[in-house]
mmCIF file of C-alpha atoms and ligand atoms in Angstrom:
data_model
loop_
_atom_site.group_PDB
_atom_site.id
_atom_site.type_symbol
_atom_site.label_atom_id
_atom_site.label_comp_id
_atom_site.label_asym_id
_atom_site.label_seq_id
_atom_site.Cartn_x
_atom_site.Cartn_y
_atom_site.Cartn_z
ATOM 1 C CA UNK I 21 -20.743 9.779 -110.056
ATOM 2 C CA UNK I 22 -23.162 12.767 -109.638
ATOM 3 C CA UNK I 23 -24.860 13.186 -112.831
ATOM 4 C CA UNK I 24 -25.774 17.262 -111.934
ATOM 5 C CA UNK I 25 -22.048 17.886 -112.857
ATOM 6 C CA UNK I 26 -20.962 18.645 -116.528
ATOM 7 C CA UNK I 27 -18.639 16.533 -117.770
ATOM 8 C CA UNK I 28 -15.565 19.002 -119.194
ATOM 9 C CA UNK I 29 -12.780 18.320 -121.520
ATOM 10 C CA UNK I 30 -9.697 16.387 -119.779
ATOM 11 C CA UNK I 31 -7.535 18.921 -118.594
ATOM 12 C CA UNK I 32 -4.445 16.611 -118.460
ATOM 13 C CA UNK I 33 -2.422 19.473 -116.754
ATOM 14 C CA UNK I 34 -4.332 19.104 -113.306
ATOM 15 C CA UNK I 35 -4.250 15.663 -113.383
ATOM 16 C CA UNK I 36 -0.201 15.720 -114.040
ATOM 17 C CA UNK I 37 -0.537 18.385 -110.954
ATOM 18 C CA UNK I 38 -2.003 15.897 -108.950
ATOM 19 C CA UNK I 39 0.504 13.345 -109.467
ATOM 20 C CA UNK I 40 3.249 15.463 -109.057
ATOM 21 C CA UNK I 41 2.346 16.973 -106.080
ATOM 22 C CA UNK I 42 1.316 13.490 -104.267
ATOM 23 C CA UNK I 43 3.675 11.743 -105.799
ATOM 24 C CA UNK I 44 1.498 9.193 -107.128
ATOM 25 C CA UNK I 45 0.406 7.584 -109.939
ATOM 26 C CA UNK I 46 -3.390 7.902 -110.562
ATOM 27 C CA UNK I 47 -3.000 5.567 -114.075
ATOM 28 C CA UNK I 48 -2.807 2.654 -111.314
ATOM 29 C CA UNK I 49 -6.213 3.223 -109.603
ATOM 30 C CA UNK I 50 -8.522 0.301 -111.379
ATOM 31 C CA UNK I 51 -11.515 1.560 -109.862
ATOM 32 C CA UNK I 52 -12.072 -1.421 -107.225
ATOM 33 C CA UNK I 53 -13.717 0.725 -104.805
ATOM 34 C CA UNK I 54 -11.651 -0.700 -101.809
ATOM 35 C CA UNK I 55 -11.034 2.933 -100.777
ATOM 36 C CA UNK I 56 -14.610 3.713 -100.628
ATOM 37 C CA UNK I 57 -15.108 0.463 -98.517
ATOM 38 C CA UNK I 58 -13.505 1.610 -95.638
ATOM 39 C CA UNK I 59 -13.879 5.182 -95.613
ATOM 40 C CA UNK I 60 -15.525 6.687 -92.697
ATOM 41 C CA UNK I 61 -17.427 9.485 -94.602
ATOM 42 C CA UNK I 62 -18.770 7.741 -97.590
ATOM 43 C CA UNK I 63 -21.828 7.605 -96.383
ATOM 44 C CA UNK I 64 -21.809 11.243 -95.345
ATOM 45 C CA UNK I 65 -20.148 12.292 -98.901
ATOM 46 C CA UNK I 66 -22.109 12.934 -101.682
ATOM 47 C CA UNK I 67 -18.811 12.283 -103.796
ATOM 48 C CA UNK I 68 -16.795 9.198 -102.552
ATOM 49 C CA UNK I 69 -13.126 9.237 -102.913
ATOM 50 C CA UNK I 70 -12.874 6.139 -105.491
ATOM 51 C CA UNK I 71 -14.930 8.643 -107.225
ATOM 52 C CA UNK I 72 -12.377 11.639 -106.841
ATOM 53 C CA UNK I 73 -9.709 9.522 -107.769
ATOM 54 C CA UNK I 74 -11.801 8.842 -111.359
ATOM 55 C CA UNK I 75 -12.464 12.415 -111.708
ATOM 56 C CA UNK I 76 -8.744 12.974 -111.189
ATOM 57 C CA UNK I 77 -7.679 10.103 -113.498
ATOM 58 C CA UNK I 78 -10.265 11.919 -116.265
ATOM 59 C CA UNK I 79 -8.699 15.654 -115.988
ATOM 60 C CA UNK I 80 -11.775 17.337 -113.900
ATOM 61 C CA UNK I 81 -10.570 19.802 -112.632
ATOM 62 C CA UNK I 82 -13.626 21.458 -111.095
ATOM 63 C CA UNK I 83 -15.611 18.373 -109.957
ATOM 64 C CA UNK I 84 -12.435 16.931 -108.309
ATOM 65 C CA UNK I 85 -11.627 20.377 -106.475
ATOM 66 C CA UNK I 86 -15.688 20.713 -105.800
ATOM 67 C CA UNK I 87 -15.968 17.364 -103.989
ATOM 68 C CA UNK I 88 -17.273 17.483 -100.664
ATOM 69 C CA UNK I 89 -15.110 14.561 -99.826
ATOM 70 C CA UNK I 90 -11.902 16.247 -99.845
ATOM 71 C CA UNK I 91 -13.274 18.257 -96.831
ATOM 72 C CA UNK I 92 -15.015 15.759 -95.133
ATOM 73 C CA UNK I 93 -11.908 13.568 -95.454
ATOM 74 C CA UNK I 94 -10.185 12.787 -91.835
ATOM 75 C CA UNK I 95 -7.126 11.891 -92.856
ATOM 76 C CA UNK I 96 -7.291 8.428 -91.336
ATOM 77 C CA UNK I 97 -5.728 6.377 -93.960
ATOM 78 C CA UNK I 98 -7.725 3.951 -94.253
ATOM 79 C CA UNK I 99 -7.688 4.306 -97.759
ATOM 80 C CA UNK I 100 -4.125 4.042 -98.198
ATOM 81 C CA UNK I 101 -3.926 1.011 -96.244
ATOM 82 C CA UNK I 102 -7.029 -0.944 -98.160
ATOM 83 C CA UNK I 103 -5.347 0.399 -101.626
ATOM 84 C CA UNK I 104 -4.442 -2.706 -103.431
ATOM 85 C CA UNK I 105 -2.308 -0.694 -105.668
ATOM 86 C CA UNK I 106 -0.261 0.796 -103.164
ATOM 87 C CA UNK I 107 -1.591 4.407 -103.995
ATOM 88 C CA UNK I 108 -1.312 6.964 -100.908
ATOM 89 C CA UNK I 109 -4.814 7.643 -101.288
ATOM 90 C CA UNK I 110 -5.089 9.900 -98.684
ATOM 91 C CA UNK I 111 -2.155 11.954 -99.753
ATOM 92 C CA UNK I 112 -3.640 12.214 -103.167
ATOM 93 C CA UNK I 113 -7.096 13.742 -101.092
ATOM 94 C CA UNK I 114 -5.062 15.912 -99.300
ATOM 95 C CA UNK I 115 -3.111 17.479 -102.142
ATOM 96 C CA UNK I 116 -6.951 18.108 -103.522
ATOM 97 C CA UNK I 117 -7.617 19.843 -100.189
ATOM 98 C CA UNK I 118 -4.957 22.265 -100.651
ATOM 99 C CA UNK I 119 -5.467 22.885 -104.314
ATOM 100 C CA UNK I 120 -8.981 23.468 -103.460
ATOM 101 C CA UNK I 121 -8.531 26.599 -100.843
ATOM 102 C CA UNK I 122 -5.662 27.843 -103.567
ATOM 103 C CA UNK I 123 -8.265 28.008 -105.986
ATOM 104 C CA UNK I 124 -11.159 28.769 -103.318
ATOM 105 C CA UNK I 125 -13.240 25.990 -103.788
ATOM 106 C CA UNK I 126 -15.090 25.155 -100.722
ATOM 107 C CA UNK I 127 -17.207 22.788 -100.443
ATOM 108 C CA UNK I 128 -17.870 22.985 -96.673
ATOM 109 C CA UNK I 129 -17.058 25.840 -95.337
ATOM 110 C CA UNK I 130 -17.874 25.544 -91.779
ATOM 111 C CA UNK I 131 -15.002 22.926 -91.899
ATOM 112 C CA UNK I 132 -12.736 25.338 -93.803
ATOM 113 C CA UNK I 133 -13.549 27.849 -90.648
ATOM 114 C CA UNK I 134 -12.718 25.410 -88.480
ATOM 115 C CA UNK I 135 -9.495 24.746 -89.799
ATOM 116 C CA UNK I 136 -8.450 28.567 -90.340
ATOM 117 C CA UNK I 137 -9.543 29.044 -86.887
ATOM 118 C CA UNK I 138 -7.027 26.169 -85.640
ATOM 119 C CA UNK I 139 -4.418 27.583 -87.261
ATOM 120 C CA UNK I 140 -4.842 30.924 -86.409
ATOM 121 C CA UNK I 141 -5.003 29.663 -82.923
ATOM 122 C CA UNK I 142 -1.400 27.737 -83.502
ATOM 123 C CA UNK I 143 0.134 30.662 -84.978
ATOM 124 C CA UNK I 144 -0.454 32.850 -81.855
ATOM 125 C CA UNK I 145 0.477 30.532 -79.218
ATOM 126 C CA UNK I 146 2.063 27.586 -80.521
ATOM 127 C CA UNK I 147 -0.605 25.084 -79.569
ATOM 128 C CA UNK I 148 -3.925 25.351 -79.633
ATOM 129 C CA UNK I 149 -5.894 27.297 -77.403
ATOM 130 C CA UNK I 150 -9.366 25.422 -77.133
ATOM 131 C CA UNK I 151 -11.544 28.179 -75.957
ATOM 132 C CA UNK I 152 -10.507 30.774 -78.295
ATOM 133 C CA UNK I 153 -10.639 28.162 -81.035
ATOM 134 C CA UNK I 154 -14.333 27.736 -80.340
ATOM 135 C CA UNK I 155 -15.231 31.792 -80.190
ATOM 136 C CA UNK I 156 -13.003 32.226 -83.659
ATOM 137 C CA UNK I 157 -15.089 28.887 -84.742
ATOM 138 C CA UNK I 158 -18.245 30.696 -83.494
ATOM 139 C CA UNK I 159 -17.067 33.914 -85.219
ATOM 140 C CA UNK I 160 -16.823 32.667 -88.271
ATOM 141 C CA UNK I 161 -19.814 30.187 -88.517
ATOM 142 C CA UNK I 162 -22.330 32.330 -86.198
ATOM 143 C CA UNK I 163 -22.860 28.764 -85.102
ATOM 144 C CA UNK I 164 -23.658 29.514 -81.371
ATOM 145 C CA UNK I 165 -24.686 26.349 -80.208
ATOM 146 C CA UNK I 166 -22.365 23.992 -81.710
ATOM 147 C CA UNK I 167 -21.415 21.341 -79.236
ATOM 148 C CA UNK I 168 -22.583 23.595 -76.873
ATOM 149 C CA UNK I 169 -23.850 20.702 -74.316
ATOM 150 C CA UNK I 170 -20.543 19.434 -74.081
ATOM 151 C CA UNK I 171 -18.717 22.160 -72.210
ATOM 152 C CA UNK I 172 -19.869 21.423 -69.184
ATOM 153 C CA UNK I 173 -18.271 17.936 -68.580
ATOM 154 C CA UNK I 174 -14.853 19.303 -70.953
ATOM 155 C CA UNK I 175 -14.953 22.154 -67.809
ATOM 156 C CA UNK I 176 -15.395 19.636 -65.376
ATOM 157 C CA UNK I 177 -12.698 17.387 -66.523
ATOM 158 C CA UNK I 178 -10.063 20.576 -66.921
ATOM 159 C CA UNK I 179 -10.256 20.247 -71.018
ATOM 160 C CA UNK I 180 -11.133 23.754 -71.794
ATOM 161 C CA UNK I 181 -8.809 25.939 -69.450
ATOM 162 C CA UNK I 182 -9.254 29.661 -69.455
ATOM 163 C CA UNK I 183 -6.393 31.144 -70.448
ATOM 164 C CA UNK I 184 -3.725 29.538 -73.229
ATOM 165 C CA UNK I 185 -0.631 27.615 -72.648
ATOM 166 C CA UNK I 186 1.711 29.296 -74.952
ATOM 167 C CA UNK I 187 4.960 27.040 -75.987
ATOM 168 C CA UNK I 188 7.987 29.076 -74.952
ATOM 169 C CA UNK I 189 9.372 29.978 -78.607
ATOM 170 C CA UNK I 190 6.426 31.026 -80.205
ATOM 171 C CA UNK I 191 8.632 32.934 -82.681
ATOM 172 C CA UNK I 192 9.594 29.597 -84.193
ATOM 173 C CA UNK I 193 6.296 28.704 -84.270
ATOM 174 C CA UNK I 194 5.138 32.019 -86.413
ATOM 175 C CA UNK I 195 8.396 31.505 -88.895
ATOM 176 C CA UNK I 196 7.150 28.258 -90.243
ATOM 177 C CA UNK I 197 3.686 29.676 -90.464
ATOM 178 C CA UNK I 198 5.703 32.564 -92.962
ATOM 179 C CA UNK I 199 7.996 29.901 -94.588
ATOM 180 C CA UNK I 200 4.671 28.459 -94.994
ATOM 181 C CA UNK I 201 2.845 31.561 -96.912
ATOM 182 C CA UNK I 202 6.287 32.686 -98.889
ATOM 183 C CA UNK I 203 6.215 29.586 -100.495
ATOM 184 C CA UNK I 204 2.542 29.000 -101.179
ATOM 185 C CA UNK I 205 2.612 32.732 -102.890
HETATM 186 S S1 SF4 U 329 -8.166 9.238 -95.382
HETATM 187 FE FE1 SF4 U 329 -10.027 10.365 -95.942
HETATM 188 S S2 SF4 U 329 -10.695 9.444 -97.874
HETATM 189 FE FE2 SF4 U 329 -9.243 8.022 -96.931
HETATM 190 S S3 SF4 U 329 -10.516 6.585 -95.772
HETATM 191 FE FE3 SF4 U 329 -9.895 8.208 -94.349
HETATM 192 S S4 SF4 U 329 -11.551 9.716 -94.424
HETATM 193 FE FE4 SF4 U 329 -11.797 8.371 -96.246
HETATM 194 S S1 SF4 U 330 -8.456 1.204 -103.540
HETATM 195 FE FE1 SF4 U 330 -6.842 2.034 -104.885
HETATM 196 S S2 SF4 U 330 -7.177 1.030 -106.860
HETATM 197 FE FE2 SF4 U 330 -9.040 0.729 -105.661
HETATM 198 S S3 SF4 U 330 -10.370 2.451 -106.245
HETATM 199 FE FE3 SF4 U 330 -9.273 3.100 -104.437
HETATM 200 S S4 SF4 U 330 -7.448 4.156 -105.217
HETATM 201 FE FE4 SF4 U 330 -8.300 2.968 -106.911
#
């Protein structure tokens, strides 16, 4: 565990949060590190997620919702599947995602850009629309260059059209995005 972090008093009530809202139950992690094992962005995480789920387990609040892990996290499931407690381990990191940009903790932000600018890119057309998701990206970041080399072969293999393929019922598309921020209110 990173020892620059303070070490608060257990705030049960996030932890019950947690569970609640991921419908799991963290007293059955035993700390085997199994989750860690196969995670693809241990290495590249400065807080891995057997470490989260310890954090969680201990009431943390703010060094659970500060790990860099819960961004990094690519929801591949590995986790979940190495788990030898049957915890949704994954679930749990996403619930911790979400609480996170409630409570606007961001630990990487160019990939909380990323994701507002995919979703902003959904709600207007229905699907994403690659090339405006990269100038929003680019926007946001004032990263210029990012993956910048690889537009010419995505052009020359018809990845990146010009314009944006709307789905026909967009409207349905934009309700779910309201439903979405009537109930998160
Ligand atoms: S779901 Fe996230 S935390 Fe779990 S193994 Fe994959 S990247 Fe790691
Ligand atoms: S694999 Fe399951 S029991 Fe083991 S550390 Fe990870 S969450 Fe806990």
């Amino acid at each position: 565990m990173r020892d620059d972090r303070t070490i608060r008093r257990c705030d049960a009530a996030f932890t019950q949060s947690v569970q609640q809202q991921s419908e799991q139950n963290m007293a059955l992690c035993y700390q085997c590190g199994n989750c860690t094992a196969g995670c693809p962005v241990a290495r590249a995480s400065s807080t891995p997620v057997t470490q989260v789920m310890r954090l969680v387990q201990a009431g943390q609040r703010e060094a659970a919702l500060e790990a860099d892990s819960i961004w990094l996290c690519a929801s591949c499931e590995t986790c979940t599947t190495r788990c030898p407690n049957d915890i949704d381990v994954a679930r749990v990191m996403d619930v911790l995602r979400h609480m996170a940009r409630r409570e606007n903790h961001v630990a990487e932000k160019n990939i909380r850009d990323f994701w507002d600018a995919f979703l902003e890119s959904v709600e207007k057309h229905g699907r994403v629309y690659e090339v405006g998701l990269m100038a929003a990206y680019v926007r946001k970041t004032g990263r210029f260059w990012t993956d910048a080399d690889l537009a010419p072969a995505a052009l020359g293999k018809g990845k990146l059209p010009l314009r944006p393929h709307p789905v026909t019922d967009k409207e349905a598309i934009r309700q779910i995005f309201r439903r979405y921020r009537e109930r998160s209110a």
